[in-house]
Short mmCIF file of C-alpha atoms in Angstrom, two decimals:
data_model
loop_
_atom_site.label_atom_id
_atom_site.label_comp_id
_atom_site.label_asym_id
_atom_site.label_seq_id
_atom_site.Cartn_x
_atom_site.Cartn_y
_atom_site.Cartn_z
CA MET A 5 1.54 -1.29 37.12
CA SER A 6 0.11 -2.47 33.82
CA LEU A 7 -0.72 1.16 33.07
CA PHE A 8 2.98 1.95 33.30
CA TYR A 9 3.96 -0.99 31.06
CA MET A 10 1.41 0.09 28.48
CA ALA A 11 2.63 3.67 28.53
CA ALA A 12 6.21 2.48 28.11
CA ALA A 13 5.19 0.25 25.18
CA LEU A 14 3.37 3.17 23.57
CA PHE A 15 6.44 5.35 24.01
CA LEU A 16 8.65 2.74 22.34
CA LEU A 17 6.19 2.37 19.46
CA GLY A 18 6.50 6.13 19.03
CA THR A 19 10.29 5.86 18.81
CA ILE A 20 9.91 3.24 16.04
CA LEU A 21 7.68 5.56 14.03
CA LEU A 22 10.13 8.42 14.56
CA GLY A 23 13.03 6.21 13.52
CA LEU A 24 11.25 5.49 10.23
CA VAL A 25 12.42 8.93 9.13
CA ARG A 26 15.93 7.49 8.96
CA VAL A 27 14.72 4.62 6.79
CA LEU A 28 13.04 7.07 4.43
CA ARG A 29 16.02 9.44 4.25
CA GLY A 30 18.85 6.94 4.13
CA PRO A 31 21.15 8.05 2.60
CA GLY A 32 23.14 4.82 2.49
CA SER A 33 21.78 1.30 2.77
CA GLY A 34 23.82 0.87 5.94
CA ASP A 35 21.80 3.60 7.64
CA ARG A 36 18.54 1.91 6.70
CA MET A 37 19.75 -1.48 7.89
CA LEU A 38 20.82 0.01 11.22
CA ALA A 39 17.38 1.52 11.67
CA ALA A 40 15.79 -1.88 11.03
CA GLN A 41 18.12 -3.39 13.62
CA LEU A 42 17.06 -0.80 16.19
CA PHE A 43 13.39 -1.47 15.39
CA GLY A 44 13.98 -5.18 16.06
CA THR A 45 15.38 -4.47 19.51
CA THR A 46 12.59 -2.00 20.25
CA GLY A 47 10.05 -4.57 19.09
CA VAL A 48 11.51 -7.15 21.49
CA THR A 49 11.19 -4.64 24.33
CA ILE A 50 7.60 -3.76 23.37
CA LEU A 51 6.69 -7.46 23.34
CA LEU A 52 8.22 -7.98 26.79
CA LEU A 53 6.31 -5.00 28.17
CA LEU A 54 3.08 -6.13 26.52
CA SER A 55 3.47 -9.62 27.98
CA LEU A 56 3.20 -8.08 31.45
CA ALA A 57 0.62 -5.43 30.56
CA LEU A 58 -1.72 -7.92 28.88
CA GLU A 59 -0.75 -10.82 31.18
CA GLU A 60 0.04 -13.06 28.21
CA SER A 61 3.20 -14.99 29.04
CA ALA A 62 3.46 -16.47 25.53
CA LEU A 63 4.59 -13.06 24.25
CA VAL A 64 7.96 -13.68 25.90
CA ASP A 65 8.38 -16.55 23.43
CA VAL A 66 7.56 -14.21 20.54
CA ALA A 67 10.19 -11.79 21.87
CA LEU A 68 12.65 -14.69 22.15
CA VAL A 69 12.11 -15.62 18.49
CA PHE A 70 12.58 -12.01 17.39
CA ALA A 71 15.78 -11.74 19.42
CA LEU A 72 17.03 -15.04 18.02
CA LEU A 73 16.46 -14.16 14.37
CA ALA A 74 17.29 -10.45 14.54
CA VAL A 75 20.68 -11.10 13.00
CA VAL A 76 19.52 -12.99 9.89
CA ALA A 77 18.59 -9.88 7.89
CA ALA A 78 21.86 -8.19 8.78
CA VAL A 79 23.85 -11.26 7.67
CA ALA A 80 21.89 -11.37 4.41
CA PHE A 81 22.59 -7.68 3.97
CA VAL A 82 26.33 -8.02 4.27
CA ARG A 83 26.91 -11.25 2.37
CA GLN A 84 27.02 -9.83 -1.12
CA HIS A 85 25.87 -12.62 -3.32
CA GLY A 86 26.14 -12.77 -7.05
CA LEU A 87 28.51 -9.84 -7.02
CA PRO A 88 32.26 -10.01 -7.52
CA GLU A 89 34.42 -9.00 -4.59
CA PRO A 90 34.47 -5.20 -4.72
CA PRO A 91 37.78 -3.69 -5.88
CA ASP A 92 37.35 -0.98 -3.29
CA THR A 93 38.55 -2.99 -0.32
CA PRO A 94 40.35 -1.30 2.57
CA ILE A 95 43.72 -2.70 1.48
CA HIS A 96 43.81 -0.80 -1.78
CA ARG A 97 41.40 1.93 -1.00
CA GLN A 98 41.84 5.32 -2.56
CA PRO A 99 41.68 8.57 -0.60
CA PRO A 100 38.06 9.64 -0.15
CA ASP A 101 38.39 12.88 -2.15
CA THR A 102 39.33 11.02 -5.36
CA PRO A 103 36.58 8.45 -5.85
CA GLY A 104 37.53 5.38 -7.79
CA PRO A 105 36.90 5.14 -11.52
CA GLU A 106 33.91 2.92 -11.01
CA ARG A 107 31.91 2.02 -7.96
CA PRO A 108 30.65 -1.56 -7.94
CA HIS A 109 27.12 -0.35 -7.40
CA ASP A 110 25.11 2.51 -6.06
CA ASP A 111 22.61 1.93 -3.32
CA ARG A 112 20.67 5.12 -3.48
CA MET B 39 -5.59 1.49 30.73
CA ASN B 40 -8.35 1.36 28.14
CA VAL B 41 -7.48 4.78 26.80
CA LEU B 42 -3.84 3.73 26.52
CA LEU B 43 -4.78 0.50 24.73
CA VAL B 44 -6.90 2.39 22.22
CA LEU B 45 -4.11 4.91 21.74
CA PHE B 46 -1.56 2.10 21.23
CA ASP B 47 -3.84 0.45 18.68
CA LEU B 48 -4.38 3.71 16.81
CA VAL B 49 -0.66 4.48 16.67
CA LEU B 50 0.07 0.91 15.60
CA LEU B 51 -2.59 1.07 12.90
CA ALA B 52 -1.27 4.39 11.62
CA GLY B 53 2.23 2.93 11.56
CA ILE B 54 1.16 -0.19 9.67
CA VAL B 55 -0.77 1.74 7.03
CA GLY B 56 1.97 4.35 6.71
CA VAL B 57 4.77 1.80 6.39
CA ALA B 58 2.77 -0.25 3.87
CA TRP B 59 2.08 2.87 1.82
CA ARG B 60 5.73 3.99 1.81
CA CYS B 61 6.87 0.43 1.07
CA LEU B 62 4.64 0.18 -2.01
CA ALA B 63 5.35 3.70 -3.21
CA SER B 64 9.12 3.55 -2.76
CA THR B 65 11.21 3.72 -5.91
CA ASP B 66 14.31 2.63 -4.01
CA LEU B 67 14.08 -1.14 -3.71
CA PHE B 68 16.40 -1.38 -0.75
CA ARG B 69 14.29 1.11 1.15
CA ALA B 70 11.20 -0.89 0.27
CA VAL B 71 12.81 -4.06 1.65
CA VAL B 72 13.74 -2.39 4.95
CA LEU B 73 10.23 -0.96 5.19
CA PHE B 74 8.83 -4.43 4.58
CA ILE B 75 10.94 -5.85 7.42
CA THR B 76 9.57 -3.09 9.67
CA PHE B 77 6.09 -3.89 8.38
CA GLY B 78 6.52 -7.50 9.55
CA LEU B 79 7.51 -6.31 13.02
CA LEU B 80 4.46 -4.04 13.30
CA LEU B 81 2.27 -6.81 11.95
CA ALA B 82 3.47 -9.16 14.70
CA LEU B 83 2.51 -6.51 17.25
CA ALA B 84 -0.90 -6.25 15.58
CA TRP B 85 -1.40 -10.01 15.91
CA VAL B 86 -0.51 -9.67 19.60
CA ARG B 87 -3.17 -7.00 20.00
CA LEU B 88 -5.67 -9.23 18.17
CA GLU B 89 -4.98 -11.85 20.88
CA ALA B 90 -3.44 -14.27 18.39
CA PRO B 91 0.00 -15.03 19.89
CA ASP B 92 0.30 -18.17 17.73
CA ILE B 93 0.24 -16.08 14.56
CA ALA B 94 2.50 -13.45 16.15
CA LEU B 95 5.01 -16.24 16.77
CA ALA B 96 4.79 -17.43 13.15
CA GLU B 97 5.06 -13.85 11.88
CA ALA B 98 8.12 -13.31 14.09
CA ALA B 99 9.87 -16.37 12.68
CA ILE B 100 8.87 -15.81 9.05
CA GLY B 101 9.10 -12.02 9.03
CA ALA B 102 12.32 -11.60 10.99
CA GLY B 103 14.10 -14.75 9.88
CA ILE B 104 13.12 -15.57 6.35
CA THR B 105 11.39 -12.84 4.34
CA GLY B 106 14.01 -10.21 5.07
CA ALA B 107 16.90 -12.46 4.06
CA LEU B 108 15.03 -13.71 0.99
CA LEU B 109 14.26 -10.20 -0.25
CA LEU B 110 17.76 -8.87 0.43
CA VAL B 111 19.43 -11.74 -1.43
CA THR B 112 16.94 -11.39 -4.29
CA LEU B 113 17.72 -7.69 -4.43
CA GLU B 114 21.43 -8.42 -4.75
CA ARG B 115 20.82 -10.79 -7.66
CA LEU B 116 18.48 -8.31 -9.28
CA ARG B 117 21.06 -5.59 -8.90
CA SER B 118 23.81 -7.57 -10.59
CA ILE B 119 21.44 -8.49 -13.44
CA MET B 120 20.30 -4.89 -13.86
CA ALA B 121 23.88 -3.59 -13.70
CA GLU B 122 24.76 -5.72 -16.74
CA ARG B 123 21.76 -4.47 -18.69
CA ARG B 124 22.26 -0.87 -17.72
CA SER B 125 25.98 -0.72 -18.40
CA GLY B 126 25.45 0.75 -21.88
CA ARG B 127 23.02 3.43 -20.81
CA ARG B 128 23.63 6.91 -19.45
CA HIS B 129 23.67 7.08 -15.70
CA THR B 130 21.56 9.80 -14.10
CA PRO B 131 22.76 10.87 -10.67
CA PRO B 132 20.22 10.45 -7.88
CA PRO B 133 18.86 13.59 -6.19
CA ASP B 134 20.92 15.06 -3.42
CA PRO B 135 19.65 13.37 -0.24
CA THR B 136 20.97 16.06 2.07
CA GLY B 137 19.67 19.21 0.40
CA PRO B 138 16.78 21.38 1.58
CA HIS B 139 13.36 19.72 1.74
CA ALA B 140 15.03 16.32 1.56
CA LEU B 141 12.52 14.78 3.94
CA LEU B 142 9.63 16.18 1.92
CA ARG B 143 11.09 14.73 -1.25
CA ALA B 144 11.78 11.40 0.42
CA LEU B 145 8.08 11.23 1.21
CA HIS B 146 7.09 12.04 -2.37
CA ASP B 147 9.15 10.21 -4.92
CA PRO B 148 8.08 10.00 -7.63
CA PRO B 149 6.07 13.20 -7.31
CA PRO B 150 2.39 12.27 -7.47
CA GLU B 151 0.87 12.85 -10.89
CA ARG B 152 -2.11 15.11 -10.94
CA ARG B 153 -4.14 13.17 -13.49
CA THR B 154 -3.94 9.90 -11.49
CA PHE B 155 -5.33 11.57 -8.40
CA LEU B 156 -9.05 11.53 -9.23
CA PRO B 157 -9.23 7.87 -10.41
CA ALA B 158 -7.18 6.76 -7.38
CA LEU B 159 -9.46 8.63 -5.00
CA THR B 160 -12.61 7.22 -6.65
CA PHE B 161 -11.22 3.70 -6.50
CA ALA B 162 -10.23 4.08 -2.84
CA LEU B 163 -13.67 5.45 -1.93
CA VAL B 164 -15.52 2.65 -3.75
CA VAL B 165 -13.40 -0.14 -2.25
CA GLY B 166 -13.47 1.49 1.18
CA GLY B 167 -17.23 1.87 1.00
CA LEU B 168 -17.68 -1.76 0.02
CA LEU B 169 -15.45 -2.88 2.90
CA VAL B 170 -17.35 -0.76 5.41
CA THR B 171 -20.69 -2.09 4.12
CA ALA B 172 -19.46 -5.66 4.33
CA LEU B 173 -18.15 -5.21 7.87
CA TRP B 174 -21.27 -3.34 8.98
CA HIS B 175 -23.58 -6.30 8.40
CA GLN B 176 -21.65 -9.00 10.18
CA PRO B 177 -23.90 -11.81 11.34
CA GLN B 178 -24.21 -12.09 15.09
CA SER B 179 -22.53 -15.33 16.13
CA VAL B 180 -20.67 -16.66 19.12
CA GLY B 181 -17.93 -18.19 16.97
CA LEU B 182 -16.52 -21.65 17.38
CA GLU B 183 -15.02 -21.16 20.82
CA PRO B 184 -17.76 -23.01 22.81
CA VAL B 185 -17.71 -25.94 20.38
CA VAL B 186 -13.92 -26.27 20.61
CA ASP B 187 -13.96 -25.91 24.39
CA ALA B 188 -16.62 -28.62 24.70
CA HIS B 189 -14.47 -31.13 22.79
CA MET B 190 -11.05 -30.29 24.24
CA ASP B 191 -10.97 -33.45 26.38
CA ILE B 192 -10.96 -35.76 23.35
CA SER B 193 -8.49 -33.65 21.32
CA GLY B 194 -5.37 -35.12 22.97
CA VAL B 195 -3.75 -31.69 23.55
CA ASP B 196 -4.31 -28.78 25.94
CA HIS B 197 -4.00 -25.85 23.53
CA PRO B 198 -7.19 -25.07 21.59
CA ILE B 199 -5.34 -23.80 18.49
CA THR B 200 -3.32 -27.01 18.22
CA ALA B 201 -6.48 -29.03 18.81
CA VAL B 202 -8.16 -27.29 15.89
CA LEU B 203 -5.14 -27.47 13.60
CA LEU B 204 -4.12 -31.07 14.20
CA ASN B 205 -7.36 -32.74 15.18
CA PHE B 206 -10.67 -31.00 14.52
CA ARG B 207 -9.60 -29.41 11.25
CA ALA B 208 -6.60 -31.58 10.40
CA TYR B 209 -7.76 -31.47 6.79
CA ASP B 210 -6.76 -27.79 6.48
CA THR B 211 -3.35 -28.35 7.99
CA PHE B 212 -2.74 -31.35 5.76
CA LEU B 213 -3.53 -29.28 2.66
CA GLU B 214 -1.32 -26.43 3.93
CA LEU B 215 1.59 -28.84 4.24
CA ALA B 216 0.85 -30.08 0.72
CA ILE B 217 0.85 -26.49 -0.58
CA VAL B 218 4.27 -25.84 0.97
CA LEU B 219 5.53 -28.99 -0.74
CA ILE B 220 4.01 -27.99 -4.09
CA ALA B 221 5.62 -24.55 -3.81
CA LEU B 222 9.00 -26.22 -3.50
CA LEU B 223 8.27 -28.52 -6.45
CA GLY B 224 7.36 -25.45 -8.48
CA ALA B 225 10.65 -23.77 -7.57
CA TRP B 226 12.61 -26.93 -8.38
CA SER B 227 10.87 -27.42 -11.70
CA LEU B 228 12.27 -24.06 -12.82
CA GLY B 229 15.64 -25.77 -13.00
CA ARG B 230 18.95 -25.27 -11.39
CA HIS B 231 20.22 -22.11 -9.86
CA ASP B 232 23.62 -20.72 -9.01
CA LEU B 233 24.30 -21.61 -5.45
CA ILE B 234 24.94 -18.66 -3.14
CA PRO B 235 28.73 -18.56 -3.03
CA ALA B 236 30.54 -19.25 0.21
CA ARG B 237 32.56 -16.34 1.50
CA PRO B 238 35.32 -16.34 4.08
CA ALA B 239 34.10 -14.88 7.35
CA PRO B 240 34.75 -11.13 7.57
CA GLY B 241 36.18 -11.47 11.06
CA PRO B 242 35.86 -13.49 14.24
CA ILE B 243 32.49 -12.00 15.18
CA LEU B 244 30.23 -13.73 12.67
CA PRO B 245 31.49 -17.29 13.38
CA GLY B 246 31.26 -16.62 17.09
CA THR B 247 27.68 -15.43 16.75
CA LEU B 248 26.82 -18.47 14.66
CA ARG B 249 28.25 -20.78 17.30
CA LEU B 250 25.93 -19.14 19.82
CA LEU B 251 22.82 -18.69 17.68
CA VAL B 252 22.46 -21.96 15.81
CA PRO B 253 22.38 -24.26 18.87
CA VAL B 254 20.04 -21.86 20.66
CA ALA B 255 17.83 -21.78 17.55
CA VAL B 256 17.64 -25.58 17.50
CA VAL B 257 16.72 -25.67 21.20
CA THR B 258 14.17 -22.88 20.70
CA GLY B 259 12.65 -24.72 17.73
CA VAL B 260 12.21 -27.89 19.76
CA TYR B 261 10.86 -25.84 22.68
CA VAL B 262 8.28 -24.10 20.49
CA LEU B 263 7.24 -27.44 19.00
CA TRP B 264 6.85 -28.93 22.47
CA ALA B 265 5.05 -25.84 23.78
CA GLY B 266 2.47 -26.25 21.01
CA SER B 267 0.61 -28.92 22.93
CA HIS B 268 -0.33 -26.56 25.78
CA ALA B 269 0.58 -23.00 24.74
CA PRO B 270 1.14 -20.95 21.57
CA GLY B 271 3.59 -22.76 19.33
CA GLY B 272 3.59 -25.75 17.04
CA ALA B 273 4.98 -27.26 13.88
CA PHE B 274 4.80 -24.23 11.56
CA GLN B 275 6.47 -21.91 14.05
CA ALA B 276 9.14 -24.46 15.01
CA GLY B 277 9.78 -25.29 11.35
CA ALA B 278 10.17 -21.61 10.51
CA ILE B 279 12.68 -21.11 13.35
CA LEU B 280 14.75 -24.13 12.32
CA GLY B 281 14.49 -23.05 8.68
CA ALA B 282 15.74 -19.58 9.57
CA ALA B 283 18.69 -21.15 11.38
CA GLY B 284 19.43 -23.16 8.23
CA ILE B 285 19.22 -20.01 6.10
CA LEU B 286 21.63 -18.31 8.48
CA LEU B 287 24.07 -21.19 7.99
CA VAL B 288 23.69 -21.02 4.19
CA LEU B 289 24.34 -17.29 4.23
CA ALA B 290 27.26 -17.28 6.62
CA ARG B 291 29.10 -20.48 5.77
CA PRO B 292 32.78 -19.66 5.31
CA ARG B 293 33.52 -22.49 2.89
CA GLN B 294 31.61 -24.63 0.48
CA LEU B 295 29.69 -27.39 2.25
CA PRO B 296 28.93 -30.70 0.57
CA MET B 297 25.59 -30.71 -1.20
CA ALA B 298 22.71 -32.32 0.61
CA PRO B 299 22.27 -35.86 -0.71
CA GLY B 300 19.18 -36.03 -2.90
CA THR B 301 17.29 -39.02 -1.53
CA PRO B 302 17.38 -38.25 2.22
CA LEU B 303 16.59 -34.60 1.42
CA ARG B 304 13.52 -35.61 -0.59
CA LEU B 305 12.44 -38.02 2.16
CA GLY B 306 12.76 -35.29 4.78
CA ILE B 307 10.89 -32.75 2.66
CA THR B 308 7.96 -35.09 2.05
CA ALA B 309 7.97 -36.62 5.56
CA GLY B 310 5.25 -34.34 6.92
CA VAL B 311 2.77 -34.87 4.10
CA VAL B 312 3.47 -38.61 3.78
CA LEU B 313 3.14 -39.30 7.51
CA PHE B 314 0.00 -37.19 7.74
CA LEU B 315 -1.49 -39.08 4.81
CA LEU B 316 -0.56 -42.48 6.28
CA VAL B 317 -2.08 -41.65 9.66
CA GLY B 318 -5.16 -40.19 7.96
CA THR B 319 -5.63 -43.26 5.79
CA TYR B 320 -5.22 -45.50 8.81
CA GLY B 321 -7.97 -43.50 10.53
CA LEU B 322 -10.19 -44.10 7.52
CA VAL B 323 -9.54 -47.85 7.58
CA ALA B 324 -9.92 -48.12 11.36
CA GLY B 325 -13.27 -46.33 11.24
CA HIS B 326 -12.44 -42.90 12.71
CA GLY B 327 -12.86 -41.18 9.37
CA PHE B 328 -10.15 -39.73 7.16
CA LEU B 329 -7.58 -37.88 9.31
CA GLY B 330 -9.38 -38.97 12.49
CA TYR B 331 -7.64 -40.54 15.47
CA ALA B 332 -8.68 -42.96 18.17
CA ASP B 333 -9.07 -40.88 21.33
CA ALA B 334 -6.36 -42.69 23.26
CA TRP B 335 -3.90 -42.35 20.38
CA ALA B 336 -4.57 -38.70 19.61
CA TYR B 337 -1.67 -37.23 21.60
CA PRO B 338 1.17 -39.49 20.36
CA LEU B 339 -0.09 -39.32 16.78
CA ILE B 340 -0.32 -35.51 16.88
CA ILE B 341 3.21 -35.29 18.28
CA LEU B 342 4.48 -37.69 15.60
CA ILE B 343 2.86 -35.69 12.80
CA GLU B 344 4.09 -32.41 14.24
CA VAL B 345 7.69 -33.64 14.46
CA ALA B 346 7.61 -34.80 10.86
CA ALA B 347 5.90 -31.59 9.73
CA THR B 348 8.49 -29.46 11.55
CA LEU B 349 11.31 -31.30 9.79
CA SER B 350 9.62 -30.94 6.41
CA ILE B 351 8.80 -27.26 6.83
CA ALA B 352 12.34 -26.43 7.98
CA LEU B 353 13.94 -28.32 5.08
CA THR B 354 11.46 -26.87 2.57
CA LEU B 355 12.11 -23.29 3.68
CA VAL B 356 15.87 -23.74 3.36
CA ALA B 357 15.43 -25.45 -0.02
CA LEU B 358 13.17 -22.63 -1.21
CA PHE B 359 15.78 -20.13 -0.09
CA VAL B 360 18.56 -21.96 -1.92
CA ALA B 361 16.10 -22.33 -4.84
CA GLY B 362 17.16 -25.05 -7.22
CA ARG B 363 17.12 -28.78 -7.36
CA PRO B 364 19.81 -30.71 -5.49
CA ALA B 365 22.65 -31.51 -7.85
CA GLY B 366 23.56 -34.94 -9.12
CA ASP B 367 20.20 -36.62 -9.64
CA ASP B 368 18.88 -35.58 -13.01
CA THR B 369 17.63 -39.05 -13.82
CA MET C 241 6.37 -2.55 46.68
CA ILE C 242 10.14 -2.08 46.55
CA ALA C 243 10.26 -4.47 43.59
CA ASN C 244 7.65 -2.43 41.78
CA ALA C 245 9.52 0.80 42.43
CA LEU C 246 12.76 -0.74 41.16
CA THR C 247 10.97 -2.01 38.04
CA VAL C 248 9.58 1.43 37.27
CA ILE C 249 12.92 3.13 37.81
CA LEU C 250 14.86 0.61 35.70
CA ILE C 251 12.35 0.56 32.84
CA PHE C 252 12.26 4.33 32.85
CA ALA C 253 16.04 4.44 32.62
CA GLY C 254 15.86 1.95 29.75
CA LEU C 255 13.36 4.12 27.91
CA VAL C 256 15.74 7.06 28.21
CA PHE C 257 18.37 4.99 26.39
CA PHE C 258 15.91 4.03 23.67
CA ALA C 259 14.96 7.68 23.22
CA ALA C 260 18.65 8.57 23.06
CA GLY C 261 19.27 5.81 20.52
CA THR C 262 16.47 7.06 18.29
CA ALA C 263 17.64 10.65 18.65
CA GLY C 264 21.14 9.56 17.70
CA LEU C 265 19.84 7.61 14.73
CA LEU C 266 18.12 10.72 13.49
CA ARG C 267 20.62 13.40 14.46
CA PHE C 268 24.09 11.91 14.06
CA PRO C 269 25.87 12.90 10.86
CA ASP C 270 27.04 9.60 9.37
CA VAL C 271 26.62 5.85 9.57
CA TYR C 272 29.62 5.22 11.81
CA SER C 273 28.35 7.68 14.43
CA ARG C 274 24.86 6.22 14.19
CA LEU C 275 26.28 2.79 15.01
CA HIS C 276 27.23 4.13 18.42
CA ALA C 277 23.77 5.50 19.16
CA LEU C 278 22.23 2.23 18.17
CA THR C 279 24.36 -0.14 20.21
CA LYS C 280 23.64 1.89 23.33
CA ALA C 281 19.92 1.37 22.90
CA ASP C 282 20.47 -2.31 22.12
CA ASN C 283 22.78 -3.13 24.98
CA VAL C 284 21.90 -0.80 27.82
CA GLY C 285 18.31 0.13 27.01
CA LEU C 286 17.08 -3.42 26.61
CA GLY C 287 19.37 -4.52 29.45
CA LEU C 288 17.80 -2.07 31.88
CA VAL C 289 14.26 -2.93 30.83
CA ILE C 290 15.00 -6.64 31.22
CA LEU C 291 16.63 -6.04 34.60
CA GLY C 292 13.47 -4.22 35.63
CA LEU C 293 11.20 -6.96 34.34
CA MET C 294 13.18 -9.59 36.27
CA PHE C 295 11.70 -8.23 39.51
CA GLN C 296 8.27 -9.18 38.16
CA ALA C 297 9.27 -12.62 36.86
CA GLY C 298 7.38 -15.65 38.12
CA GLY C 299 10.33 -17.94 38.71
CA PRO C 300 13.91 -18.82 37.80
CA ALA C 301 12.84 -20.16 34.39
CA ASP C 302 11.33 -16.79 33.45
CA ILE C 303 14.42 -14.97 34.66
CA LEU C 304 16.65 -17.24 32.57
CA LYS C 305 14.47 -16.69 29.51
CA LEU C 306 14.72 -12.92 29.94
CA LEU C 307 18.50 -13.20 30.31
CA LEU C 308 18.69 -15.36 27.20
CA ILE C 309 16.74 -12.75 25.21
CA TRP C 310 19.18 -10.10 26.35
CA VAL C 311 22.22 -12.22 25.41
CA LEU C 312 20.73 -12.96 21.98
CA VAL C 313 20.00 -9.30 21.29
CA LEU C 314 23.53 -8.42 22.42
CA ALA C 315 24.97 -10.94 19.97
CA ALA C 316 22.69 -9.76 17.18
CA GLY C 317 23.44 -6.10 17.82
CA THR C 318 27.20 -6.68 17.92
CA THR C 319 27.18 -8.73 14.75
CA ALA C 320 24.90 -6.37 12.86
CA ALA C 321 26.88 -3.31 13.86
CA HIS C 322 30.14 -4.99 12.86
CA MET C 323 28.81 -6.10 9.51
CA VAL C 324 27.09 -2.85 8.59
CA ALA C 325 30.30 -0.99 9.40
CA GLN C 326 32.32 -3.49 7.41
CA ARG C 327 30.11 -3.35 4.36
CA THR C 328 30.07 0.44 4.47
CA TRP C 329 33.85 0.38 4.66
CA THR C 330 34.46 -2.11 1.87
CA HIS C 331 31.85 -0.74 -0.49
CA GLY C 332 32.68 2.92 -0.07
CA GLU C 333 29.12 4.02 0.59
CA PHE C 334 30.22 6.25 3.40
CA GLU C 335 28.88 9.74 3.34
CA SER C 336 28.32 12.39 5.93
CA ASP C 337 25.37 14.70 6.33
CA ARG C 338 27.68 17.57 7.20
#
C-alpha cells in the first residue's frame, strides 16, 4: 500500500513541477497566483499521502496548517495596498478594444 | 519503495534548485514572489523527507502564512513608489508573452551574458568543490540522540524536540525569543509607517471565509501548542499560526479597527522573554542553574513559558507585518 | 481488503482530477478559464483523495481532521478563485492566449 501512496505523491510532485511553467509564462499576475494556489492544494495532498507512506501521523498537522493558511497569500494579493482605487472598475469600464488612457499599473 | 523514495527525493531536489534559480534570476518581481511561495512549499516537503516534521510545521506556517503576504504587500508598496519615480521616463513595452519561443525566453530573461559565464562557472566549481570536501570528511558520531533519550524522564515532556528546546538547551530558545523581540524593536525604531488601509469587502465570500478561518486558526494554534509536549509542535509553530491569522485580519478588515493600546501590546510582546528570564533567574537562585528547573516543576514551567512565548511570537509577527510603532505614545 | 481497494480507486480518481487541473492550468487560454480547471482539482481531486484516505484512518478524530482539511481547502480555493477573478476584472489585466 505504501508503495502506491509514494507513487501517487511522486505523481503529484510531478504535476507541481509541470505547473511551474504557468508561473514562468504568466502572462498576468492572476495566472501566477492561481498556479500558486493549485500548488498549495497539491502540497496538502502530497503531505497527506506521505503521512501514510512514511507512517508519520504528524504530517497531517502540517497539511492542516497549509490548508488553513492557503488563503493568506491570495488575500494579500488582492488587497491592493498603497494604491488608489483603480479607475478601471467594472461600473465605468471601457470596452476592451479601446484601452483606457492610463492603466494603474502593469504587472508583466 | 526505496527506489520510489530516492526518485521522489531527486525530483524534489531538482524542483527546489530549479525554483530557487528561477526565483533569483527572475526580472519580474511578482513572478519571483510566486516562485518563492512555491519554494517554501517544496522546502516543507524537504523537511518532511529529512524526518524533521517540527521544522516542516514551522515552514508551513511561516512560508504559507506570513512570507507570501509580507512579500506581496511589500511589492505593492514598491510598485507605487516606483510608479511615481518612473512617471517621467519613457515606458518600454514588455516582450510579447505569447509569441513564438515564449517559454524559452521566459526561462532566459535577461539573456545570459557571455562574459559572465566563465567567472560564474569558476566560482560555482570552487564553492561546490569546497562543499563536497567539507561534507566528505564528516566525523563519525552517533549524534545527541542517545543522550537526549537517556534524560527524557527528567525533561518534563514526552517529545524530544521540545525537551531539547525548552529544557536541555533552553538557552538557545531564550536567545531566539530575544532576537525576535530585537527584530521588532529595530523595525519600530525606523519610525512610523502608513497603516495598511482598510478596504470594504469585495463581496460576501471574504467575510464568510474569515468567519470560518480565524476561529479554526485559533483552535489549531492552541492544538499545535498543546501537541508540542508529546508530538511535533510547540510555541514557534503555534505563534506563527496565530500570527498568520492576525495578518489575515489586518489584510481583510473591512473598516478601520481601533489601534492596539500601547502598554498591553508591549507587555504581550515582551511576555515570552520576560517570563523566560524570570523563570531562568529563579532557577539560578534556587540552585538548578540559570534556566534550569526543578524536576517536579519542569512540565508546568515549560507550559507556562510556551504559552507566553506563543503570545509574544504571534503579536510580534503581526506587529512586524504592520511595521511601525503603535500610535499615541511618543513620550 | 475492500477498504484498500476503495482507497486505491478513490485516490487514483483524485489524481486524475489533479492531472486535469494541471493540464487546464497549462492549456486553457485565459485566466477565467484557468480558474475552472483549478477549482476542480481543489474541490474534487483533494476530496476524492481524502475520501480514500478516510478508509485508512485510525479513528473518528483522524477522520474529522481529514474532513476539516478538506473544508479549509474548499474555503481557501473558493476565496482565492473569487479574488483572483475580481482583481483581474477590476484591474483590466485580462488577456487571452488566443
